[in-house]
Amino acid sequence: MSAYLVRRLVHLVPTFLGATFLAFFVLQIAPGDFLTQWALDPKIRPETIERMRHNFGLDRPLLLQYLIWLKNLLHGDLGISFMYQRPVLEVVWPRIENSLILVGLSLLFLYLIGIPIGIYQALRPYTLPDYVVSFLAYFGLAIPNFFFMLILIFLLVKFKFAYGWTPFPIGGMTSQGFEQLPPLRQWVDILWHAILPAFVVVTADLSGLTRVMRAQVMEVLGQDYIRTARSKGLAERVVLYKHALRNAVIPIIANIGGLLPGLISGAGLVEVVANWPGITPLLLDALNQQDLYVNVGIIALSSLLLIVGNILGDLLLALVDPRIRYG
Amino acid sequence: MRKAVRLVALVSVFFAAGALAQTFVWPAKWTTAKPGEAKPGGTLVDYTISDFRTMNPFITAEADSIPDLMTMNGLGLAMRDPTTGEWIPYMATSWEVSEDQTEITFKIRKGMKWSDGEPITADDWIMTYRIHMDPDVGSNLRDTFFIGDKPVTLEKIDDYTLKFVYPKPDAEAFAIASLSPWPAHVFGPVYEEKGAEGIKGMWGLNEDPKKIVTWGPFVVEAYRPGERVIFKRNPYFGEWNKDEAGNPLPYLERYQVNIYKDLNAALAAFLTGEIDVFYPRTVEHIAQIKKAIKAGKLDATLKVNASPIASSQFVVFNWNKKSNPFKEKLFRSAKFRKAMSHLINRQAVVDVVYGGLGTPMYGSVYPVLTQWINPNAPKYPYDPKKAAQLLAELGFKKKDKDGYLVDAEGNRLEFNLSTNAGNNQREQIAKIIVDEAKKVGVKINFRPIDFNTLVGQLLSKGDDRPFDAIIIGLTGGGLDWPFGSNVIPCRANLHLWNRSGTCLDPRETLMEALYYKGRTTLDFKERVKIGYRLQEVEGDLQPIVYIAGPNYHVAWNNKLAGFHPDEIISSIWGSYELPLLYQAK
């Protein structure tokens, strides 16, 4: 087991180097750089732009820039954000925290809703409730998240016009006067803001999870050992939750590792539309403005988490599935 | 040998009993509030569409930055009276201009204090200037202290007297001198000890707000990344800023700016009363606000088409095409460019692209700068017949089998036009131009390309540059001298049509001479005359064919009052003076 782990960790190095180099290279072959946006500003002299380009190290050869970045990375330094003139981690981290709240909450919703629904469907396949739930789940998958969020905001504004208050806030992460609230109330306030966007994020993933869960449970329920369990007179509840479910959730657990990078890469355009100050709005700014080290930094962090997540997923799999052993 | 030029009567200087503060009185004509009507307290919630980047005034680069918000967009020794556009003393009480117009000596207002209670003196300006001028700091303001390649210098005469020395008389002398000060007792010790790197490390977004110091009406209270910044009233500001009734300013207790990455989110927030001000960009925004007001859901004031915005869209033709003598000759011909101007249906652009909420343009001076617009400068408005006639004079008399004009040698009148891909407005403008051109037999191949590639093409130098014609825009342009130092001179980097490094047309040479003449004329009226002449030459040369620009609209929630009177609501003056706003409901 430990030999396997060491081997996987060694594999991590070339994968990480490849991913970051590719990111660095692709971002840099796009025409222009961070300073191009000022090239057409009548107030800024071209000498100034050249001087800043030199200060940012953007006039160096590409490979050299990458090697310097790698060297700094070994010291835990992801470089400087050109937009903010601060270390990348300092800029990115508060946004990642915000995204974590949203994504974490939506994952919680996903499992709390998705797994029971999948089981429910598996127990009553090809019935009206099964079709209705499937339809709704597919509807959630089909509608783009950002658009769904826009519709909800539109409805909230209508609601506000009609009744003078809203059940959920119209975008944002905290209320006016947030700073004056006691810590517990602050958390409640954030959760209250997060519920709607988190729900929207869940709608996109729900169909996938329920379909897998439904198929898994149905398949396991058809196995010989379930028939054996039933025939020896075990209660249906025990059959279902002790024997069937443990086997049915294996692929879902194997998938958990893959969710890790998703945790920091944010909830996508929902964050923009719902005005949630997560990582996506920052990443979009950074891409637009070619803020090189913010982009590479985010890619580096998420590829690192993807690799680590995959290892974790494999280990979890070995933990829940006694048939799997790594040698 | 000095003479006092003016001491603006508007500033009433008096010494309050005990406190020695020399008061600046905010004129009642800058607001719709009646004297004595305003009450203290309340909050203004405004918004911005891009996140704040820093609280550090020396490295900030974006519009609406936190340092700008704290200093009312960088006010300093002088400010402009929005009703006249003239410079008046603000943090100074008076100034003197030397005979040769290269020195301005300011008397600093006494009794002003920083938000931490320290006095504001000449040293603060000196330190601010020094840090801005340090190339290693990378301040965006550094370039404004250069006239040509020579720097403007700043000397301290005594604690309350400052002297700006200019390499030559300059139209923007007061704009340069209006420099907003920052506290020397905060930045000075760090700068002396650690230099530029020390300064760059200060006042990041995670700085403790208690350490932020300003002279302005509001100082940072809290910042939440990507969400909002909250300012609270600076009590020391009210010691020297009063209304005409003698009340301390600002009236408001708090000032908050929310960040909305998506304009629709900002609109929703305005409609539901979460933010107090909104700047509509499209017909849909305006329609939604109107609908909400009409239905009684929103108690707000909406000012549509308050003024044009100081921004422009234009077509520029490339004069440097050595590899294609036919096109080079064509693009260098003023007659051809006039014909192209006649082909641009500006009204259609305003109607289609800006939904009727725009203003046609014929020259480089933005229509909002009314005192600068020469009404007699030549214009070549939409007129396809005249265009066809001018093209015939250039030799394009016959049409080929595809219906396009050709000259005697059989060269077809055809060129490429590009703009930055993804800019819907510019792409729509291009389509209107292509359609109109086709009607008279000019073939234009429109191909949008990536913005940065486009910029690369525009800024390329030499006698063979890689484009035919480009639709692009520039923004900015000063009230003091609305012609671009980077645009008009023939060697300038934004002399977009000709980057050969020399003037090719005698009118270019003349424009350059007039530019420098105006730039070095301190007298406003004299300068306007030169500006008029410059616009006439420009109109005749048509180096750039201007199209149109959008208009400025604003809406505010009526729970706030004290906004500008209608005459001074514009993209230049905005819709309010922050210290004069108050909560009415």
Short mmCIF file of N, CA and C in Angstrom, two decimals, chain B residues 71-206:
data_model
loop_
_atom_site.label_atom_id
_atom_site.label_comp_id
_atom_site.label_asym_id
_atom_site.label_seq_id
_atom_site.Cartn_x
_atom_site.Cartn_y
_atom_site.Cartn_z
N THR B 71 -11.01 60.61 -2.09
CA THR B 71 -10.57 61.98 -2.35
C THR B 71 -11.44 62.67 -3.39
N MET B 72 -12.66 62.16 -3.61
CA MET B 72 -13.56 62.73 -4.61
C MET B 72 -12.86 62.84 -5.96
N ASN B 73 -12.35 61.71 -6.44
CA ASN B 73 -11.62 61.62 -7.71
C ASN B 73 -10.38 62.48 -7.76
N GLY B 74 -9.62 62.42 -6.69
CA GLY B 74 -8.31 63.07 -6.72
C GLY B 74 -8.32 64.58 -6.67
N LEU B 75 -9.24 65.17 -5.90
CA LEU B 75 -9.19 66.62 -5.71
C LEU B 75 -7.93 66.98 -4.92
N GLY B 76 -7.50 68.22 -5.08
CA GLY B 76 -6.30 68.66 -4.36
C GLY B 76 -6.32 70.15 -4.16
N LEU B 77 -5.18 70.78 -4.46
CA LEU B 77 -5.05 72.21 -4.22
C LEU B 77 -6.14 73.00 -4.95
N ALA B 78 -6.48 72.53 -6.17
CA ALA B 78 -7.51 73.23 -6.93
C ALA B 78 -8.58 72.24 -7.35
N MET B 79 -9.77 72.74 -7.61
CA MET B 79 -10.83 71.90 -8.16
C MET B 79 -11.58 72.73 -9.20
N ARG B 80 -12.44 72.06 -9.97
CA ARG B 80 -13.20 72.80 -10.97
C ARG B 80 -14.59 73.11 -10.46
N ASP B 81 -15.04 74.30 -10.76
CA ASP B 81 -16.43 74.65 -10.48
C ASP B 81 -17.28 74.02 -11.58
N PRO B 82 -18.15 73.07 -11.23
CA PRO B 82 -18.90 72.40 -12.29
C PRO B 82 -19.84 73.33 -13.07
N THR B 83 -20.18 74.48 -12.48
CA THR B 83 -21.10 75.37 -13.21
C THR B 83 -20.36 76.18 -14.27
N THR B 84 -19.05 76.37 -14.13
CA THR B 84 -18.31 77.16 -15.11
C THR B 84 -17.17 76.39 -15.75
N GLY B 85 -16.73 75.31 -15.11
CA GLY B 85 -15.58 74.57 -15.61
C GLY B 85 -14.26 75.21 -15.20
N GLU B 86 -14.30 76.33 -14.50
CA GLU B 86 -13.06 77.03 -14.13
C GLU B 86 -12.40 76.44 -12.90
N TRP B 87 -11.09 76.57 -12.84
CA TRP B 87 -10.35 76.12 -11.65
C TRP B 87 -10.58 77.10 -10.51
N ILE B 88 -10.87 76.58 -9.33
CA ILE B 88 -10.99 77.41 -8.14
C ILE B 88 -10.12 76.79 -7.05
N PRO B 89 -9.62 77.59 -6.11
CA PRO B 89 -8.79 77.02 -5.05
C PRO B 89 -9.63 76.10 -4.15
N TYR B 90 -9.06 74.96 -3.77
CA TYR B 90 -9.79 74.08 -2.87
C TYR B 90 -8.97 73.81 -1.60
N MET B 91 -7.93 73.02 -1.71
CA MET B 91 -7.10 72.83 -0.51
C MET B 91 -6.10 73.98 -0.40
N ALA B 92 -6.06 74.82 -1.41
CA ALA B 92 -5.31 76.07 -1.34
C ALA B 92 -6.32 77.18 -1.10
N THR B 93 -5.83 78.35 -0.65
CA THR B 93 -6.75 79.48 -0.52
C THR B 93 -6.57 80.44 -1.68
N SER B 94 -5.40 80.43 -2.28
CA SER B 94 -5.13 81.32 -3.41
C SER B 94 -3.89 80.83 -4.12
N TRP B 95 -3.64 81.41 -5.31
CA TRP B 95 -2.40 81.11 -6.01
C TRP B 95 -1.92 82.32 -6.77
N GLU B 96 -0.65 82.24 -7.13
CA GLU B 96 -0.04 83.29 -7.95
C GLU B 96 0.65 82.62 -9.11
N VAL B 97 0.47 83.19 -10.30
CA VAL B 97 1.16 82.65 -11.47
C VAL B 97 2.27 83.62 -11.84
N SER B 98 3.48 83.10 -12.08
CA SER B 98 4.59 83.98 -12.40
C SER B 98 4.40 84.60 -13.79
N GLU B 99 5.14 85.68 -14.03
CA GLU B 99 5.01 86.42 -15.28
C GLU B 99 5.19 85.52 -16.51
N ASP B 100 6.21 84.65 -16.46
CA ASP B 100 6.46 83.80 -17.63
C ASP B 100 5.59 82.54 -17.63
N GLN B 101 4.67 82.48 -16.69
CA GLN B 101 3.67 81.41 -16.63
C GLN B 101 4.27 80.02 -16.41
N THR B 102 5.48 79.93 -15.90
CA THR B 102 6.06 78.61 -15.66
C THR B 102 6.10 78.27 -14.17
N GLU B 103 5.64 79.17 -13.31
CA GLU B 103 5.62 78.86 -11.88
C GLU B 103 4.26 79.23 -11.30
N ILE B 104 3.72 78.32 -10.50
CA ILE B 104 2.49 78.65 -9.79
C ILE B 104 2.76 78.42 -8.30
N THR B 105 2.51 79.45 -7.50
CA THR B 105 2.73 79.33 -6.07
C THR B 105 1.38 79.27 -5.35
N PHE B 106 1.18 78.22 -4.59
CA PHE B 106 -0.10 78.00 -3.90
C PHE B 106 0.04 78.31 -2.42
N LYS B 107 -0.94 79.02 -1.87
CA LYS B 107 -1.04 79.18 -0.42
C LYS B 107 -1.96 78.07 0.08
N ILE B 108 -1.44 77.19 0.91
CA ILE B 108 -2.24 76.06 1.38
C ILE B 108 -3.19 76.53 2.48
N ARG B 109 -4.42 76.03 2.42
CA ARG B 109 -5.42 76.34 3.42
C ARG B 109 -4.94 75.90 4.80
N LYS B 110 -5.12 76.74 5.79
CA LYS B 110 -4.65 76.38 7.14
C LYS B 110 -5.77 75.72 7.92
N GLY B 111 -5.39 74.83 8.83
CA GLY B 111 -6.37 74.21 9.71
C GLY B 111 -6.94 72.90 9.18
N MET B 112 -6.45 72.44 8.02
CA MET B 112 -6.94 71.15 7.52
C MET B 112 -6.23 70.02 8.28
N LYS B 113 -6.97 68.93 8.51
CA LYS B 113 -6.37 67.80 9.24
C LYS B 113 -6.64 66.49 8.52
N TRP B 114 -5.72 65.55 8.68
CA TRP B 114 -5.92 64.18 8.21
C TRP B 114 -6.97 63.51 9.07
N SER B 115 -7.47 62.37 8.58
CA SER B 115 -8.52 61.68 9.34
C SER B 115 -8.01 61.12 10.66
N ASP B 116 -6.66 61.14 10.89
CA ASP B 116 -6.16 60.74 12.21
C ASP B 116 -5.84 61.96 13.07
N GLY B 117 -6.20 63.17 12.57
CA GLY B 117 -6.05 64.35 13.41
C GLY B 117 -4.76 65.13 13.19
N GLU B 118 -3.81 64.56 12.41
CA GLU B 118 -2.56 65.27 12.13
C GLU B 118 -2.83 66.44 11.18
N PRO B 119 -2.08 67.54 11.31
CA PRO B 119 -2.29 68.66 10.39
C PRO B 119 -1.79 68.34 8.98
N ILE B 120 -2.43 68.96 7.99
CA ILE B 120 -2.04 68.80 6.59
C ILE B 120 -1.17 69.98 6.21
N THR B 121 0.07 69.70 5.78
CA THR B 121 1.00 70.80 5.44
C THR B 121 1.67 70.51 4.10
N ALA B 122 2.54 71.45 3.70
CA ALA B 122 3.25 71.33 2.42
C ALA B 122 4.04 70.03 2.33
N ASP B 123 4.53 69.53 3.47
CA ASP B 123 5.33 68.30 3.44
C ASP B 123 4.56 67.13 2.87
N ASP B 124 3.24 67.12 3.09
CA ASP B 124 2.44 66.02 2.59
C ASP B 124 2.46 65.99 1.06
N TRP B 125 2.36 67.17 0.44
CA TRP B 125 2.42 67.22 -1.02
C TRP B 125 3.80 66.83 -1.54
N ILE B 126 4.81 67.32 -0.84
CA ILE B 126 6.18 67.02 -1.28
C ILE B 126 6.41 65.51 -1.27
N MET B 127 6.01 64.85 -0.19
CA MET B 127 6.22 63.41 -0.09
C MET B 127 5.38 62.68 -1.14
N THR B 128 4.12 63.11 -1.30
CA THR B 128 3.25 62.48 -2.29
C THR B 128 3.87 62.57 -3.69
N TYR B 129 4.38 63.78 -4.00
CA TYR B 129 4.99 63.98 -5.31
C TYR B 129 6.22 63.09 -5.48
N ARG B 130 7.05 63.03 -4.42
CA ARG B 130 8.27 62.22 -4.52
C ARG B 130 7.96 60.77 -4.80
N ILE B 131 6.94 60.25 -4.10
CA ILE B 131 6.63 58.82 -4.28
C ILE B 131 6.03 58.57 -5.67
N HIS B 132 5.13 59.46 -6.11
CA HIS B 132 4.57 59.29 -7.45
C HIS B 132 5.66 59.31 -8.51
N MET B 133 6.70 60.13 -8.29
CA MET B 133 7.73 60.30 -9.31
C MET B 133 8.74 59.15 -9.34
N ASP B 134 8.76 58.32 -8.31
CA ASP B 134 9.74 57.23 -8.27
C ASP B 134 9.34 56.15 -9.28
N PRO B 135 10.14 55.96 -10.34
CA PRO B 135 9.72 55.00 -11.38
C PRO B 135 9.55 53.58 -10.83
N ASP B 136 10.26 53.25 -9.76
CA ASP B 136 10.14 51.89 -9.23
C ASP B 136 8.81 51.64 -8.53
N VAL B 137 8.13 52.72 -8.13
CA VAL B 137 6.82 52.55 -7.50
C VAL B 137 5.80 52.18 -8.59
N GLY B 138 5.99 52.79 -9.77
CA GLY B 138 5.08 52.47 -10.88
C GLY B 138 3.75 53.19 -10.78
N SER B 139 3.74 54.40 -10.21
CA SER B 139 2.48 55.14 -10.11
C SER B 139 1.96 55.55 -11.48
N ASN B 140 0.65 55.42 -11.64
CA ASN B 140 0.00 55.81 -12.88
C ASN B 140 0.05 57.32 -13.09
N LEU B 141 0.24 58.08 -12.00
CA LEU B 141 0.22 59.53 -12.12
C LEU B 141 1.56 60.08 -12.59
N ARG B 142 2.60 59.24 -12.54
CA ARG B 142 3.94 59.74 -12.86
C ARG B 142 3.95 60.45 -14.20
N ASP B 143 3.32 59.83 -15.20
CA ASP B 143 3.36 60.42 -16.54
C ASP B 143 2.73 61.80 -16.61
N THR B 144 1.78 62.08 -15.73
CA THR B 144 1.14 63.39 -15.80
C THR B 144 2.08 64.50 -15.35
N PHE B 145 3.17 64.14 -14.66
CA PHE B 145 4.13 65.16 -14.22
C PHE B 145 5.20 65.44 -15.26
N PHE B 146 5.02 64.88 -16.46
CA PHE B 146 5.99 65.16 -17.51
C PHE B 146 5.34 65.97 -18.62
N ILE B 147 6.06 67.03 -19.04
CA ILE B 147 5.62 67.77 -20.21
C ILE B 147 6.71 67.53 -21.24
N GLY B 148 6.38 66.83 -22.31
CA GLY B 148 7.42 66.33 -23.19
C GLY B 148 8.22 65.33 -22.37
N ASP B 149 9.55 65.52 -22.31
CA ASP B 149 10.35 64.61 -21.50
C ASP B 149 10.81 65.27 -20.21
N LYS B 150 10.36 66.51 -19.98
CA LYS B 150 10.85 67.22 -18.79
C LYS B 150 9.83 67.18 -17.67
N PRO B 151 10.31 66.93 -16.45
CA PRO B 151 9.37 66.83 -15.34
C PRO B 151 8.94 68.19 -14.79
N VAL B 152 7.74 68.21 -14.22
CA VAL B 152 7.28 69.35 -13.44
C VAL B 152 7.87 69.14 -12.04
N THR B 153 8.39 70.21 -11.42
CA THR B 153 8.95 70.02 -10.09
C THR B 153 8.14 70.78 -9.05
N LEU B 154 8.31 70.37 -7.82
CA LEU B 154 7.51 70.90 -6.73
C LEU B 154 8.45 71.31 -5.60
N GLU B 155 8.31 72.55 -5.12
CA GLU B 155 9.17 73.04 -4.05
C GLU B 155 8.33 73.50 -2.87
N LYS B 156 8.88 73.25 -1.69
CA LYS B 156 8.23 73.76 -0.49
C LYS B 156 8.86 75.11 -0.16
N ILE B 157 8.02 76.15 -0.05
CA ILE B 157 8.54 77.46 0.33
C ILE B 157 8.50 77.57 1.86
N ASP B 158 7.33 77.31 2.42
CA ASP B 158 7.24 77.14 3.88
C ASP B 158 6.12 76.13 4.14
N ASP B 159 5.74 75.93 5.40
CA ASP B 159 4.78 74.88 5.73
C ASP B 159 3.46 75.02 4.99
N TYR B 160 3.11 76.25 4.61
CA TYR B 160 1.82 76.46 3.97
C TYR B 160 1.96 77.12 2.60
N THR B 161 3.12 76.98 1.97
CA THR B 161 3.31 77.53 0.63
C THR B 161 4.05 76.52 -0.24
N LEU B 162 3.51 76.27 -1.43
CA LEU B 162 4.10 75.31 -2.36
C LEU B 162 4.29 75.98 -3.71
N LYS B 163 5.38 75.61 -4.40
CA LYS B 163 5.59 76.19 -5.72
C LYS B 163 5.78 75.08 -6.75
N PHE B 164 4.92 75.09 -7.78
CA PHE B 164 5.07 74.16 -8.90
C PHE B 164 5.87 74.88 -9.99
N VAL B 165 6.92 74.22 -10.48
CA VAL B 165 7.73 74.80 -11.55
C VAL B 165 7.59 73.92 -12.79
N TYR B 166 7.15 74.56 -13.89
CA TYR B 166 6.90 73.82 -15.12
C TYR B 166 8.01 74.09 -16.11
N PRO B 167 8.41 73.08 -16.91
CA PRO B 167 9.47 73.34 -17.90
C PRO B 167 9.05 74.39 -18.92
N LYS B 168 7.73 74.45 -19.23
CA LYS B 168 7.22 75.55 -20.06
C LYS B 168 5.76 75.76 -19.69
N PRO B 169 5.18 76.90 -20.12
CA PRO B 169 3.78 77.13 -19.76
C PRO B 169 2.93 75.97 -20.27
N ASP B 170 1.92 75.57 -19.51
CA ASP B 170 1.19 74.38 -19.90
C ASP B 170 -0.29 74.51 -19.65
N ALA B 171 -1.08 74.06 -20.65
CA ALA B 171 -2.53 74.14 -20.55
C ALA B 171 -3.04 73.36 -19.35
N GLU B 172 -2.34 72.28 -19.02
CA GLU B 172 -2.83 71.42 -17.93
C GLU B 172 -2.16 71.72 -16.61
N ALA B 173 -1.58 72.93 -16.49
CA ALA B 173 -0.82 73.29 -15.28
C ALA B 173 -1.65 73.06 -14.02
N PHE B 174 -2.90 73.48 -14.03
CA PHE B 174 -3.72 73.34 -12.82
C PHE B 174 -4.15 71.90 -12.58
N ALA B 175 -4.41 71.19 -13.67
CA ALA B 175 -4.75 69.78 -13.51
C ALA B 175 -3.59 69.05 -12.84
N ILE B 176 -2.38 69.40 -13.26
CA ILE B 176 -1.19 68.76 -12.66
C ILE B 176 -1.06 69.17 -11.20
N ALA B 177 -1.28 70.45 -10.92
CA ALA B 177 -1.08 70.96 -9.57
C ALA B 177 -2.21 70.58 -8.63
N SER B 178 -3.32 70.08 -9.17
CA SER B 178 -4.43 69.76 -8.27
C SER B 178 -4.18 68.45 -7.52
N LEU B 179 -3.01 67.88 -7.74
CA LEU B 179 -2.54 66.67 -7.04
C LEU B 179 -3.13 66.46 -5.63
N SER B 180 -3.72 65.29 -5.45
CA SER B 180 -4.30 64.97 -4.15
C SER B 180 -3.20 64.50 -3.20
N PRO B 181 -3.11 65.11 -2.01
CA PRO B 181 -2.02 64.73 -1.10
C PRO B 181 -2.35 63.46 -0.30
N TRP B 182 -1.30 62.78 0.13
CA TRP B 182 -1.43 61.64 1.05
C TRP B 182 -0.51 61.88 2.23
N PRO B 183 -0.80 61.30 3.36
CA PRO B 183 -0.10 61.71 4.59
C PRO B 183 1.39 61.34 4.60
N ALA B 184 2.22 62.36 4.70
CA ALA B 184 3.67 62.13 4.77
C ALA B 184 4.04 61.39 6.05
N HIS B 185 3.25 61.60 7.11
CA HIS B 185 3.63 60.93 8.37
C HIS B 185 3.33 59.43 8.32
N VAL B 186 2.55 58.99 7.33
CA VAL B 186 2.30 57.55 7.17
C VAL B 186 3.25 56.97 6.13
N PHE B 187 3.33 57.60 4.96
CA PHE B 187 4.12 57.04 3.87
C PHE B 187 5.61 57.40 3.97
N GLY B 188 5.90 58.59 4.50
CA GLY B 188 7.28 59.07 4.55
C GLY B 188 8.26 58.12 5.22
N PRO B 189 7.99 57.72 6.47
CA PRO B 189 8.96 56.86 7.15
C PRO B 189 9.20 55.54 6.41
N VAL B 190 8.14 54.97 5.84
CA VAL B 190 8.32 53.71 5.11
C VAL B 190 9.16 53.94 3.87
N TYR B 191 8.89 55.05 3.18
CA TYR B 191 9.62 55.34 1.94
C TYR B 191 11.10 55.59 2.23
N GLU B 192 11.37 56.34 3.30
CA GLU B 192 12.77 56.63 3.64
C GLU B 192 13.51 55.34 3.99
N GLU B 193 12.80 54.44 4.67
CA GLU B 193 13.47 53.25 5.17
C GLU B 193 13.59 52.15 4.12
N LYS B 194 12.45 51.88 3.42
CA LYS B 194 12.46 50.72 2.52
C LYS B 194 12.28 51.09 1.05
N GLY B 195 12.12 52.36 0.74
CA GLY B 195 12.02 52.78 -0.66
C GLY B 195 10.76 52.29 -1.34
N ALA B 196 10.85 52.14 -2.67
CA ALA B 196 9.68 51.82 -3.47
C ALA B 196 9.01 50.52 -3.04
N GLU B 197 9.84 49.52 -2.71
CA GLU B 197 9.25 48.23 -2.33
C GLU B 197 8.40 48.36 -1.08
N GLY B 198 8.87 49.20 -0.15
CA GLY B 198 8.11 49.44 1.07
C GLY B 198 6.76 50.06 0.76
N ILE B 199 6.74 51.04 -0.16
CA ILE B 199 5.49 51.70 -0.53
C ILE B 199 4.54 50.70 -1.19
N LYS B 200 5.07 49.87 -2.09
CA LYS B 200 4.21 48.91 -2.79
C LYS B 200 3.57 47.91 -1.83
N GLY B 201 4.22 47.70 -0.70
CA GLY B 201 3.68 46.73 0.25
C GLY B 201 2.62 47.32 1.18
N MET B 202 2.35 48.62 1.04
CA MET B 202 1.42 49.26 1.98
C MET B 202 -0.02 49.26 1.47
N TRP B 203 -0.95 49.35 2.37
CA TRP B 203 -2.36 49.61 2.07
C TRP B 203 -2.94 48.67 1.01
N GLY B 204 -2.64 47.40 1.15
CA GLY B 204 -3.31 46.41 0.30
C GLY B 204 -4.75 46.27 0.77
N LEU B 205 -5.51 45.42 0.07
CA LEU B 205 -6.93 45.31 0.40
C LEU B 205 -7.16 44.69 1.76
N ASN B 206 -6.14 43.95 2.26
CA ASN B 206 -6.35 43.33 3.58
C ASN B 206 -5.77 44.18 4.69
#
